[in-house]
């Protein structure tokens, strides 16, 4: 059970990181246009 909790926590962090990265990429694309 402990491992599952850690797994969910890390995947949660990954999602947050991905959203931040996507926003950064979107801003770069907007500047590029």
JSON list of N, CA and C in Angstrom, two decimals:
[
{"chain": "A", "resi": 1, "resn": "UNK", "atom": "N", "xyz": [0.84, -1.20, 0.00]},
{"chain": "A", "resi": 1, "resn": "UNK", "atom": "CA", "xyz": [0.00, 0.00, 0.00]},
{"chain": "A", "resi": 1, "resn": "UNK", "atom": "C", "xyz": [0.88, 1.25, 0.00]},
{"chain": "A", "resi": 2, "resn": "UNK", "atom": "N", "xyz": [1.95, 1.20, 0.75]},
{"chain": "A", "resi": 2, "resn": "UNK", "atom": "CA", "xyz": [2.84, 2.37, 0.82]},
{"chain": "A", "resi": 2, "resn": "UNK", "atom": "C", "xyz": [3.36, 2.72, -0.57]},
{"chain": "A", "resi": 3, "resn": "UNK", "atom": "N", "xyz": [3.78, 1.72, -1.30]},
{"chain": "A", "resi": 3, "resn": "UNK", "atom": "CA", "xyz": [4.34, 1.96, -2.63]},
{"chain": "A", "resi": 3, "resn": "UNK", "atom": "C", "xyz": [3.31, 2.63, -3.53]},
{"chain": "A", "resi": 4, "resn": "UNK", "atom": "N", "xyz": [2.08, 2.18, -3.45]},
{"chain": "A", "resi": 4, "resn": "UNK", "atom": "CA", "xyz": [1.03, 2.75, -4.30]},
{"chain": "A", "resi": 4, "resn": "UNK", "atom": "C", "xyz": [0.87, 4.25, -4.00]},
{"chain": "A", "resi": 5, "resn": "UNK", "atom": "N", "xyz": [0.89, 4.60, -2.72]},
{"chain": "A", "resi": 5, "resn": "UNK", "atom": "CA", "xyz": [0.75, 6.01, -2.33]},
{"chain": "A", "resi": 5, "resn": "UNK", "atom": "C", "xyz": [1.88, 6.83, -2.94]},
{"chain": "A", "resi": 6, "resn": "UNK", "atom": "N", "xyz": [3.07, 6.33, -2.82]},
{"chain": "A", "resi": 6, "resn": "UNK", "atom": "CA", "xyz": [4.23, 7.04, -3.37]},
{"chain": "A", "resi": 6, "resn": "UNK", "atom": "C", "xyz": [4.09, 7.17, -4.88]},
{"chain": "A", "resi": 7, "resn": "UNK", "atom": "N", "xyz": [3.62, 6.12, -5.51]},
{"chain": "A", "resi": 7, "resn": "UNK", "atom": "CA", "xyz": [3.43, 6.12, -6.96]},
{"chain": "A", "resi": 7, "resn": "UNK", "atom": "C", "xyz": [2.44, 7.21, -7.37]},
{"chain": "A", "resi": 8, "resn": "UNK", "atom": "N", "xyz": [1.32, 7.26, -6.69]},
{"chain": "A", "resi": 8, "resn": "UNK", "atom": "CA", "xyz": [0.30, 8.27, -7.01]},
{"chain": "A", "resi": 8, "resn": "UNK", "atom": "C", "xyz": [0.87, 9.66, -6.78]},
{"chain": "A", "resi": 9, "resn": "UNK", "atom": "N", "xyz": [1.64, 9.81, -5.73]},
{"chain": "A", "resi": 9, "resn": "UNK", "atom": "CA", "xyz": [2.21, 11.13, -5.41]},
{"chain": "A", "resi": 9, "resn": "UNK", "atom": "C", "xyz": [3.16, 11.58, -6.51]},
{"chain": "A", "resi": 10, "resn": "UNK", "atom": "N", "xyz": [4.02, 10.69, -6.93]},
{"chain": "A", "resi": 10, "resn": "UNK", "atom": "CA", "xyz": [5.00, 11.06, -7.97]},
{"chain": "A", "resi": 10, "resn": "UNK", "atom": "C", "xyz": [4.32, 11.32, -9.31]},
{"chain": "A", "resi": 11, "resn": "UNK", "atom": "N", "xyz": [3.30, 10.56, -9.63]},
{"chain": "A", "resi": 11, "resn": "UNK", "atom": "CA", "xyz": [2.60, 10.79, -10.91]},
{"chain": "A", "resi": 11, "resn": "UNK", "atom": "C", "xyz": [1.86, 12.12, -10.83]},
{"chain": "A", "resi": 12, "resn": "UNK", "atom": "N", "xyz": [1.40, 12.47, -9.64]},
{"chain": "A", "resi": 12, "resn": "UNK", "atom": "CA", "xyz": [0.72, 13.76, -9.44]},
{"chain": "A", "resi": 12, "resn": "UNK", "atom": "C", "xyz": [1.71, 14.89, -9.72]},
{"chain": "A", "resi": 13, "resn": "UNK", "atom": "N", "xyz": [2.91, 14.75, -9.18]},
{"chain": "A", "resi": 13, "resn": "UNK", "atom": "CA", "xyz": [3.94, 15.77, -9.39]},
{"chain": "A", "resi": 13, "resn": "UNK", "atom": "C", "xyz": [4.29, 15.85, -10.86]},
{"chain": "A", "resi": 14, "resn": "UNK", "atom": "N", "xyz": [4.36, 14.71, -11.52]},
{"chain": "A", "resi": 14, "resn": "UNK", "atom": "CA", "xyz": [4.71, 14.70, -12.93]},
{"chain": "A", "resi": 14, "resn": "UNK", "atom": "C", "xyz": [3.67, 15.46, -13.75]},
{"chain": "A", "resi": 15, "resn": "UNK", "atom": "N", "xyz": [2.42, 15.24, -13.43]},
{"chain": "A", "resi": 15, "resn": "UNK", "atom": "CA", "xyz": [1.35, 15.95, -14.15]},
{"chain": "A", "resi": 15, "resn": "UNK", "atom": "C", "xyz": [1.51, 17.45, -13.97]},
{"chain": "A", "resi": 16, "resn": "UNK", "atom": "N", "xyz": [1.76, 17.87, -12.72]},
{"chain": "A", "resi": 16, "resn": "UNK", "atom": "CA", "xyz": [1.92, 19.30, -12.46]},
{"chain": "A", "resi": 16, "resn": "UNK", "atom": "C", "xyz": [3.10, 19.84, -13.26]},
{"chain": "A", "resi": 17, "resn": "UNK", "atom": "N", "xyz": [4.18, 19.11, -13.26]},
{"chain": "A", "resi": 17, "resn": "UNK", "atom": "CA", "xyz": [5.37, 19.55, -14.00]},
{"chain": "A", "resi": 17, "resn": "UNK", "atom": "C", "xyz": [5.04, 19.67, -15.48]},
{"chain": "A", "resi": 18, "resn": "UNK", "atom": "N", "xyz": [4.35, 18.68, -16.00]},
{"chain": "A", "resi": 18, "resn": "UNK", "atom": "CA", "xyz": [4.00, 18.70, -17.43]},
{"chain": "A", "resi": 18, "resn": "UNK", "atom": "C", "xyz": [3.16, 19.92, -17.76]},
{"chain": "A", "resi": 19, "resn": "UNK", "atom": "N", "xyz": [2.23, 20.25, -16.90]},
{"chain": "A", "resi": 19, "resn": "UNK", "atom": "CA", "xyz": [1.37, 21.43, -17.16]},
{"chain": "A", "resi": 19, "resn": "UNK", "atom": "C", "xyz": [2.23, 22.68, -17.19]},
{"chain": "A", "resi": 20, "resn": "UNK", "atom": "N", "xyz": [3.17, 22.78, -16.26]},
{"chain": "A", "resi": 20, "resn": "UNK", "atom": "CA", "xyz": [4.05, 23.96, -16.23]},
{"chain": "A", "resi": 20, "resn": "UNK", "atom": "C", "xyz": [4.87, 24.01, -17.52]},
{"chain": "A", "resi": 21, "resn": "UNK", "atom": "N", "xyz": [5.41, 22.89, -17.93]},
{"chain": "A", "resi": 21, "resn": "UNK", "atom": "CA", "xyz": [6.22, 22.84, -19.15]},
{"chain": "A", "resi": 21, "resn": "UNK", "atom": "C", "xyz": [5.38, 23.21, -20.36]},
{"chain": "A", "resi": 22, "resn": "UNK", "atom": "N", "xyz": [4.16, 22.71, -20.41]},
{"chain": "A", "resi": 22, "resn": "UNK", "atom": "CA", "xyz": [3.29, 23.01, -21.55]},
{"chain": "A", "resi": 22, "resn": "UNK", "atom": "C", "xyz": [3.02, 24.52, -21.61]},
{"chain": "A", "resi": 23, "resn": "UNK", "atom": "N", "xyz": [2.78, 25.13, -20.46]},
{"chain": "A", "resi": 23, "resn": "UNK", "atom": "CA", "xyz": [2.51, 26.57, -20.44]},
{"chain": "A", "resi": 23, "resn": "UNK", "atom": "C", "xyz": [3.74, 27.33, -20.93]},
{"chain": "A", "resi": 24, "resn": "UNK", "atom": "N", "xyz": [4.92, 26.88, -20.53]},
{"chain": "A", "resi": 24, "resn": "UNK", "atom": "CA", "xyz": [6.16, 27.53, -20.98]},
{"chain": "A", "resi": 24, "resn": "UNK", "atom": "C", "xyz": [6.26, 27.42, -22.49]},
{"chain": "A", "resi": 25, "resn": "UNK", "atom": "N", "xyz": [6.01, 26.23, -23.01]},
{"chain": "A", "resi": 25, "resn": "UNK", "atom": "CA", "xyz": [6.10, 26.01, -24.46]},
{"chain": "A", "resi": 25, "resn": "UNK", "atom": "C", "xyz": [5.09, 26.89, -25.19]},
{"chain": "A", "resi": 26, "resn": "UNK", "atom": "N", "xyz": [3.89, 26.97, -24.66]},
{"chain": "A", "resi": 26, "resn": "UNK", "atom": "CA", "xyz": [2.86, 27.80, -25.30]},
{"chain": "A", "resi": 26, "resn": "UNK", "atom": "C", "xyz": [3.31, 29.26, -25.35]},
{"chain": "A", "resi": 27, "resn": "UNK", "atom": "N", "xyz": [3.89, 29.73, -24.28]},
{"chain": "A", "resi": 27, "resn": "UNK", "atom": "CA", "xyz": [4.37, 31.13, -24.26]},
{"chain": "A", "resi": 27, "resn": "UNK", "atom": "C", "xyz": [5.44, 31.32, -25.31]},
{"chain": "A", "resi": 28, "resn": "UNK", "atom": "N", "xyz": [6.35, 30.37, -25.42]},
{"chain": "A", "resi": 28, "resn": "UNK", "atom": "CA", "xyz": [7.42, 30.47, -26.42]},
{"chain": "A", "resi": 28, "resn": "UNK", "atom": "C", "xyz": [6.82, 30.49, -27.82]},
{"chain": "A", "resi": 29, "resn": "UNK", "atom": "N", "xyz": [5.84, 29.65, -28.05]},
{"chain": "A", "resi": 29, "resn": "UNK", "atom": "CA", "xyz": [5.20, 29.60, -29.37]},
{"chain": "A", "resi": 29, "resn": "UNK", "atom": "C", "xyz": [4.53, 30.93, -29.68]},
{"chain": "A", "resi": 30, "resn": "UNK", "atom": "N", "xyz": [3.86, 31.50, -28.71]},
{"chain": "A", "resi": 30, "resn": "UNK", "atom": "CA", "xyz": [3.18, 32.78, -28.93]},
{"chain": "A", "resi": 30, "resn": "UNK", "atom": "C", "xyz": [4.21, 33.85, -29.28]},
{"chain": "A", "resi": 31, "resn": "UNK", "atom": "N", "xyz": [5.33, 33.85, -28.59]},
{"chain": "A", "resi": 31, "resn": "UNK", "atom": "CA", "xyz": [6.37, 34.84, -28.87]},
{"chain": "A", "resi": 31, "resn": "UNK", "atom": "C", "xyz": [6.95, 34.61, -30.27]},
{"chain": "A", "resi": 32, "resn": "UNK", "atom": "N", "xyz": [7.06, 33.35, -30.64]},
{"chain": "A", "resi": 32, "resn": "UNK", "atom": "CA", "xyz": [7.64, 33.02, -31.94]},
{"chain": "A", "resi": 32, "resn": "UNK", "atom": "C", "xyz": [6.76, 33.55, -33.07]},
{"chain": "A", "resi": 33, "resn": "UNK", "atom": "N", "xyz": [5.44, 33.45, -32.90]},
{"chain": "A", "resi": 33, "resn": "UNK", "atom": "CA", "xyz": [4.52, 33.94, -33.93]},
{"chain": "A", "resi": 33, "resn": "UNK", "atom": "C", "xyz": [4.57, 35.45, -33.91]}
]
